[in-house]
Amino acid sequence: MDADEPLAGNPPVLSMDEPIRPSDLLVRVALLPGSTRDAGTAGFPTDPGGVSLGRPLLFPVPAEELPSQLRRRAGAGGLRYYGVLFAFDLDPLPQGGQHAAVRFEVALADEGALAVQLHADGGALGLTFGAERARAVTPAADRAAAAAAARNGWLTRLAPRADRPRAWSFGAHRHRFGWNYEDAGGSGLPLTYGLHALIEVPSTTTVLTGRLGVRVRNRPGRLHTGGSWTATLHDTVPFREVLPDRVEHQGAAVRLCMAADVAGYSRRPNDLAARTQSWLVRVLREARHAAGIDESAVSLQFQGDGEFAVLPVGIDESRVIPRLVDGLDLALRRTNDGLGPAERMRLRFALHRGLMKPGDSGWVGAAAIAVHRILDSPPLRAALRDNPLVDYVLGVPDVLYQDVLRHSQLPPLPERFAEVTVDLPEKGFVEHCWLHVPIGEGP
């Protein structure tokens, strides 16, 4: 059996797994005998038994919990990610026969859906196994553990075991992939298996379809002296699973948020106001795309002449903020090109960062309030009024300037910011902030 890549293993800890329950079963199908290395041996066993295939178990993986290279890929390509647990059981062989090698294959119908990570045990995924239970030490493992709660015994199938050798994966970053097991010690392979893959799918995909295949190589029992023999399915087995809805990060977490407002919106006639709303949504979406943000992981609140957005957890602000501002600048230039003064869309734009969590009717946290205070502040309003040729002005709190922008070597450069104080006595709000006006029109 060919193999591309070994998967990391952990010290063996657990023993036998429970068979797949009928409610979790996709199909049980007989294996058909194939070739033999010694077909002429008298009495050579010809019953290869069968295999029970579990229904693939899928669960969403939020963009903020992906490795950094996949977070960037998700944002740039509008992709979504799902963990998938596979499970299968082999029948015991008659007359003391042993399974010497097993190959489990997955072929996704959509060639745009790829397996970007392949795990054969929980150690590589981020699970640790004790005498009584598994413990998740990474967000991905926590997601897998929560999903496996609905499938009795599936999580322990990911535990490294003394009777299960290291698996070798093949097909990473392809729509056809799988795992190989091979018995090197002569004691035979186990009957139960569990595997995990991280799947990348296009944002428009709602159902994951594909086919499963199994091929085994067996050794006869002690009553037979012939060589090994193979068995396989008559045909691969189809599966079809609806992709579950994306799960938001529900706990409190530090996030970057952004707010924008169109200047002079209330003076626009209805037809222009409707077009302006479309322009605003498109411009801000294009800006986030330029920053590598996965739009499906963004929480949006539309406000007619404005928009409030909370970005996903775990982004690299040193990369995202400069690209976001540059993307906003370019998108506004494209939108306003050829428009007259009365039609042109000009924005006040603000960023903030802080501990926030979703509530029943919006986001809870000081940053969600402060970003709007900055957005509506007199310094930003005056800057846009006093620089009629610019398409936008930007306000940020001191914490973002000191942590990120003061060290940036990409536009907007730190010297292009001016210190301002946002003082709103009627709101009980005072904050030291920084104001950026695009190059050529600043103070």
C-alpha positions as MATLAB code, in Angstrom:
seq = 'MDADEPLAGNPPVLSMDEPIRPSDLLVRVALLPGSTRDAGTAGFPTDPGGVSLGRPLLFPVPAEELPSQLRRRAGAGGLRYYGVLFAFDLDPLPQGGQHAAVRFEVALADEGALAVQLHADGGALGLTFGAERARAVTPAADRAAAAAAARNGWLTRLAPRADRPRAWSFGAHRHRFGWNYEDAGGSGLPLTYGLHALIEVPSTTTVLTGRLGVRVRNRPGRLHTGGSWTATLHDTVPFREVLPDRVEHQGAAVRLCMAADVAGYSRRPNDLAARTQSWLVRVLREARHAAGIDESAVSLQFQGDGEFAVLPVGIDESRVIPRLVDGLDLALRRTNDGLGPAERMRLRFALHRGLMKPGDSGWVGAAAIAVHRILDSPPLRAALRDNPLVDYVLGVPDVLYQDVLRHSQLPPLPERFAEVTVDLPEKGFVEHCWLHVPIGEGP';
ca = [
       0.000    0.000    0.000;
       1.332    3.392   -0.935;
       1.477    6.183    1.638;
       2.486    9.815    1.623;
       2.837   10.962    5.190;
       3.141    9.410    8.679;
       0.935   10.797   11.399;
       2.283   11.479   14.852;
       1.487    8.879   17.507;
       1.225    8.956   21.303;
       1.984    6.294   23.923;
      -0.734    3.618   23.930;
      -3.268    4.010   26.692;
      -6.688    2.488   25.950;
      -7.912   -0.887   24.773;
     -11.024   -2.045   22.920;
     -13.639    0.272   21.401;
     -17.390   -0.254   21.252;
     -18.876   -1.306   17.879;
     -20.690    1.349   15.863;
     -24.264    1.684   17.080;
     -27.075    0.986   14.575;
     -28.219    4.633   14.796;
     -24.738    5.802   13.736;
     -24.318    3.242   10.958;
     -24.149    4.278    7.316;
     -24.057    0.736    5.959;
     -22.738   -2.733    6.677;
     -21.426   -4.365    3.520;
     -19.623   -7.603    2.701;
     -16.048   -7.556    1.511;
     -15.264   -9.516   -1.629;
     -12.164  -11.689   -1.900;
      -9.584  -10.361   -4.297;
      -6.148  -11.579   -5.294;
      -3.982  -13.943   -3.248;
      -0.272  -14.440   -3.136;
      -0.760  -18.186   -2.825;
      -4.166  -19.006   -4.285;
      -3.261  -22.620   -4.813;
      -2.938  -23.463   -1.141;
      -5.407  -26.140   -0.148;
      -8.184  -24.940    2.102;
      -7.230  -21.292    1.777;
      -9.958  -19.195    3.460;
     -12.205  -17.307    1.059;
     -14.603  -15.509    3.489;
     -13.236  -12.014    4.125;
     -16.166  -10.984    6.331;
     -17.523   -7.453    6.065;
     -17.095   -3.870    7.141;
     -19.439   -1.518    9.022;
     -19.121    2.137    7.971;
     -20.313    4.905   10.277;
     -22.055    8.011    8.992;
     -19.434   10.784    8.764;
     -19.843   13.215   11.662;
     -19.303   16.865   10.679;
     -18.930   19.935   12.870;
     -18.047   23.541   11.946;
     -14.673   25.019   12.838;
     -14.748   28.838   13.162;
     -12.101   30.755   11.241;
     -10.584   32.163   14.448;
      -9.702   28.626   15.601;
      -7.786   27.719   12.443;
      -3.995   27.811   12.123;
      -2.811   31.205   10.906;
      -2.122   30.092    7.319;
      -5.649   28.700    7.023;
      -7.171   31.831    8.574;
      -5.561   33.873    5.817;
      -6.704   31.369    3.188;
     -10.253   31.351    4.560;
     -10.496   35.127    4.414;
      -8.969   35.434    0.958;
     -11.046   32.712   -0.639;
     -14.380   32.905    1.168;
     -13.924   29.332    2.360;
     -15.403   27.430    5.296;
     -13.936   24.637    7.391;
     -15.393   21.550    9.029;
     -14.026   18.780   11.148;
     -15.109   15.303   10.076;
     -14.956   12.147   12.180;
     -14.917    8.829   10.325;
     -15.395    5.422   11.943;
     -15.459    1.868   10.609;
     -15.407   -1.689   12.004;
     -14.044   -4.839   10.417;
     -15.558   -8.263   10.988;
     -13.385  -10.916   12.670;
     -11.811  -13.310   10.180;
     -12.710  -16.995   10.319;
     -10.328  -19.713   11.472;
      -7.956  -17.376   13.244;
      -7.174  -15.154   10.251;
      -5.682  -11.705   10.830;
      -5.973   -8.316    9.185;
      -2.454   -7.420    8.080;
      -3.161   -4.073    6.385;
      -6.157   -1.757    5.986;
      -6.708    1.154    3.627;
      -9.636    3.566    4.228;
     -10.369    5.956    1.354;
     -12.577    9.037    0.982;
     -13.448   10.637   -2.358;
     -15.361   13.922   -2.094;
     -17.686   14.599   -5.024;
     -16.831   18.308   -5.123;
     -13.247   18.707   -6.317;
     -13.239   22.144   -4.680;
     -13.597   20.488   -1.257;
     -10.213   19.475    0.163;
      -8.819   17.678    3.182;
      -6.353   20.225    4.566;
      -5.422   18.219    7.680;
      -5.545   14.468    8.322;
      -5.361   13.000   11.831;
      -5.378    9.322   12.736;
      -5.225    9.770   16.490;
      -6.308   12.282   19.068;
      -2.778   13.307   20.014;
      -2.254   15.054   16.680;
      -5.648   16.719   17.029;
      -5.071   17.957   20.585;
      -6.728   15.294   22.746;
      -5.132   13.642   25.747;
      -6.508   10.370   27.069;
      -6.495    9.262   30.675;
      -7.695    6.072   32.262;
     -11.339    7.206   32.278;
     -11.878    9.989   29.749;
     -10.439   12.188   27.026;
      -9.460   15.804   27.627;
      -9.292   18.503   24.959;
      -6.280   20.835   25.068;
      -6.932   22.754   21.819;
     -10.057   24.446   20.391;
     -10.126   21.907   17.525;
     -10.066   19.029   19.991;
     -12.780   20.680   22.044;
     -14.974   20.924   18.953;
     -14.347   17.261   18.136;
     -15.133   16.189   21.699;
     -18.399   18.143   21.720;
     -19.462   16.659   18.375;
     -18.507   13.115   19.415;
     -20.769   13.348   22.465;
     -23.603   12.443   20.095;
     -21.793    9.290   18.920;
     -21.142    6.907   21.772;
     -17.539    5.703   21.830;
     -16.335    7.596   18.768;
     -13.960    9.830   20.711;
     -12.096    6.917   22.296;
     -11.494    5.555   18.799;
      -9.020    8.435   18.428;
      -7.013    7.249   21.442;
      -3.573    5.734   20.687;
      -3.601    2.034   21.482;
      -1.121   -0.783   21.905;
      -2.856   -2.913   19.262;
      -3.087   -0.159   16.660;
       0.050    0.858   14.734;
       0.700    4.343   13.446;
      -1.433    5.348   10.481;
      -0.066    6.831    7.295;
      -2.167    9.444    5.536;
      -2.347   10.232    1.859;
      -4.079   12.872   -0.231;
      -3.585   15.988    1.918;
      -4.907   19.091    0.107;
      -6.840   16.908   -2.323;
     -10.449   15.818   -2.613;
      -9.343   12.152   -2.540;
      -7.600   11.136    0.657;
      -7.386    8.444    3.291;
      -5.324    6.444    5.744;
      -3.279    3.222    5.714;
      -2.612    0.868    8.633;
      -0.091   -1.920    8.418;
       0.732   -4.595   10.975;
       4.481   -4.872   11.273;
       4.606   -7.004   14.418;
       2.618  -10.006   13.255;
      -0.105   -9.770   15.904;
      -2.778   -8.493   13.504;
      -4.701   -5.220   13.322;
      -7.703   -4.265   15.491;
     -11.309   -4.383   14.328;
     -12.352   -0.793   15.189;
     -11.066    2.526   13.782;
     -11.629    6.259   14.176;
     -10.138    9.042   12.061;
     -10.369   12.842   11.823;
      -9.973   15.259    8.925;
     -10.269   19.021    8.571;
     -12.206   19.758    5.389;
     -12.148   22.994    3.402;
     -15.268   23.722    1.349;
     -16.410   26.629   -0.842;
     -18.666   29.093    0.969;
     -21.619   28.110   -1.242;
     -21.449   24.420   -0.324;
     -24.315   23.243    1.892;
     -24.048   19.454    1.548;
     -20.937   17.269    1.640;
     -21.180   14.233   -0.618;
     -18.687   11.583   -1.541;
     -17.848    7.894   -1.439;
     -16.048    5.671    1.059;
     -13.857    2.706    0.206;
     -12.074    0.002    2.221;
      -9.412   -2.456    1.138;
      -7.763   -5.008    3.432;
      -4.930   -7.493    3.215;
      -5.352  -10.557    5.388;
      -3.238  -13.404    6.676;
      -4.675  -16.889    7.099;
      -4.879  -18.496   10.522;
      -2.542  -21.127   11.891;
      -4.403  -23.931   10.083;
      -3.336  -22.483    6.738;
       0.149  -21.952    5.386;
      -0.643  -19.855    2.325;
       0.345  -16.263    1.740;
      -1.709  -13.115    2.334;
      -4.869  -12.288    0.401;
      -6.822   -9.122   -0.272;
     -10.470   -8.158    0.018;
     -12.333   -5.034   -0.976;
     -15.812   -3.592   -1.426;
     -17.722   -4.444   -4.585;
     -18.195   -0.691   -5.020;
     -17.452    2.389   -2.958;
     -20.241    3.493   -0.613;
     -21.913    6.899   -1.155;
     -22.601    9.312    1.684;
     -24.433   12.607    1.893;
     -24.271   14.866    4.957;
     -25.781   18.326    5.356;
     -23.144   20.753    6.585;
     -24.101   22.103   10.005;
     -24.436   25.828   10.545;
     -21.314   27.763   11.425;
     -20.816   28.060   15.193;
     -19.938   31.480   16.510;
     -17.458   32.030   19.328;
     -20.016   32.527   22.106;
     -17.763   33.451   25.003;
     -16.163   36.763   25.887;
     -13.041   37.379   23.811;
     -10.806   40.241   22.736;
     -11.894   41.362   19.275;
     -11.262   44.150   16.809;
     -14.385   46.064   15.784;
     -15.033   48.695   13.137;
     -17.732   51.286   12.572;
     -18.482   53.504    9.586;
     -20.962   56.295    8.862;
     -21.824   58.139    5.639;
     -21.521   61.923    5.877;
     -24.590   63.911    4.805;
     -26.742   60.825    4.320;
     -29.952   62.413    5.651;
     -29.852   65.068    2.900;
     -29.872   62.485    0.085;
     -33.057   61.744   -1.876;
     -34.484   58.262   -1.525;
     -33.092   56.808   -4.735;
     -29.573   58.046   -3.956;
     -29.895   56.918   -0.330;
     -30.732   53.384   -1.518;
     -27.724   53.350   -3.845;
     -25.524   54.740   -1.068;
     -26.514   51.904    1.259;
     -25.466   49.385   -1.414;
     -22.192   51.218   -1.956;
     -21.463   51.258    1.765;
     -22.047   47.524    2.208;
     -19.911   46.705   -0.828;
     -17.057   49.053    0.114;
     -16.725   47.701    3.655;
     -16.967   44.101    2.467;
     -14.212   44.763   -0.088;
     -12.062   46.379    2.601;
     -12.364   43.316    4.842;
     -11.628   41.044    1.913;
      -8.451   43.034    1.186;
      -7.469   42.509    4.833;
      -7.875   38.731    4.524;
     -10.936   38.565    6.797;
     -13.365   35.686    6.310;
     -16.665   37.488    5.772;
     -18.620   34.492    7.081;
     -16.876   34.961   10.457;
     -17.813   38.669   10.725;
     -20.742   39.793   12.876;
     -22.547   42.687   11.165;
     -25.081   45.263   12.325;
     -26.481   47.488    9.574;
     -27.714   50.969   10.415;
     -28.865   52.463    7.118;
     -26.225   55.160    6.801;
     -23.692   53.143    8.807;
     -22.362   49.722    9.672;
     -20.880   48.147   12.797;
     -18.782   44.998   12.404;
     -17.082   42.728   14.934;
     -14.174   40.808   13.432;
     -13.245   37.231   14.350;
     -11.038   36.300   17.282;
      -7.323   35.742   16.765;
      -6.567   37.999   13.796;
      -3.118   39.522   13.320;
      -3.852   43.228   13.768;
      -0.438   44.282   12.463;
      -1.430   42.790    9.091;
      -5.178   43.324    9.153;
      -5.385   47.028   10.063;
      -3.065   48.399    7.346;
      -4.686   46.181    4.717;
      -8.149   47.104    5.940;
      -7.458   50.833    5.655;
      -5.777   50.423    2.274;
      -8.696   48.298    1.060;
     -11.155   50.937    2.249;
      -9.234   53.657    0.427;
      -9.165   51.721   -2.857;
     -12.810   50.648   -2.639;
     -13.946   54.222   -1.990;
     -11.864   55.512   -4.887;
     -13.481   52.978   -7.241;
     -16.966   53.802   -5.956;
     -16.584   57.578   -6.182;
     -14.844   57.593   -9.551;
     -17.007   59.610  -11.920;
     -19.551   60.693   -9.292;
     -20.432   64.318   -8.762;
     -20.092   66.139   -5.411;
     -23.721   65.478   -4.479;
     -23.423   61.728   -5.091;
     -19.946   61.057   -3.738;
     -19.835   58.840   -0.631;
     -17.559   60.047    2.183;
     -17.096   58.137    5.424;
     -16.141   58.587    9.013;
     -14.407   55.362   10.003;
     -13.314   54.127   13.442;
     -11.616   51.076   14.916;
     -11.422   49.804   18.479;
     -10.412   46.673   20.315;
     -11.538   45.133   23.579;
     -13.201   42.300   25.448;
     -16.642   41.701   23.960;
     -19.254   38.992   23.896;
     -22.535   38.575   21.993;
     -25.697   39.468   23.899;
     -29.385   39.013   23.182;
     -29.633   42.227   21.138;
     -26.063   43.105   20.222;
     -22.486   43.050   21.404;
     -21.627   43.670   25.051;
     -18.344   45.391   25.902;
     -16.736   48.789   26.306;
     -15.126   48.692   22.849;
     -18.527   48.313   21.139;
     -19.617   51.579   22.751;
     -16.309   53.436   22.434;
     -15.931   52.831   18.699;
     -19.229   54.666   18.119;
     -18.216   57.501   20.437;
     -15.058   57.999   18.369;
     -16.983   57.677   15.105;
     -19.452   60.416   16.078;
     -16.912   62.662   17.811;
     -16.352   66.337   16.919;
     -12.696   65.747   15.846;
     -13.727   63.214   13.160;
     -16.646   65.330   11.983;
     -14.443   68.415   11.742;
     -11.671   66.541    9.925;
     -14.052   65.327    7.218;
     -15.654   68.771    6.906;
     -12.325   70.597    6.726;
     -10.834   68.226    4.118;
     -13.512   68.130    1.390;
     -11.348   66.245   -1.112;
     -10.773   63.127    1.036;
     -13.060   60.106    0.888;
     -12.728   59.182    4.562;
     -11.142   59.980    7.913;
     -10.087   57.391   10.488;
     -10.135   57.484   14.278;
      -8.484   54.913   16.564;
      -7.996   54.698   20.342;
      -4.590   55.141   21.911;
      -4.346   51.411   22.681;
      -4.489   50.489   18.980;
      -2.118   53.236   17.985;
       0.479   52.267   20.601;
       0.152   48.495   20.098;
      -0.078   48.376   16.318;
       0.069   51.575   14.289;
       3.027   53.209   16.021;
       5.182   50.287   14.832;
       3.719   49.932   11.339;
       5.891   50.279    8.266;
       2.840   50.137    6.014;
       0.368   52.954    5.351;
      -1.216   54.534    7.232;
       2.192   55.387    8.694;
       2.367   56.548   12.328;
       3.512   60.065   11.439;
       0.272   60.544    9.512;
      -1.763   60.397   12.752;
      -2.550   63.397   14.946;
      -3.371   63.172   18.649;
      -6.891   64.205   19.593;
      -9.058   63.964   22.679;
     -12.598   62.714   22.310;
     -14.481   64.422   25.129;
     -18.233   63.906   25.274;
     -19.435   65.190   28.667;
     -23.066   64.405   27.926;
     -22.064   60.747   27.434;
     -19.561   60.647   30.287;
     -16.905   59.636   27.768;
     -13.297   60.840   27.469;
     -10.607   58.979   25.521;
      -7.186   59.803   24.117;
      -7.347   58.981   20.409;
      -5.514   59.370   17.113;
      -6.858   60.848   13.905;
      -5.752   59.912   10.388;
      -6.588   61.934    7.287;
      -5.396   60.430    3.948;
      -2.052   61.697    2.646;
      -2.159   65.045    0.911;
      -5.130   66.380    2.833;
      -4.042   66.068    6.448;
      -3.339   68.744    9.032;
];
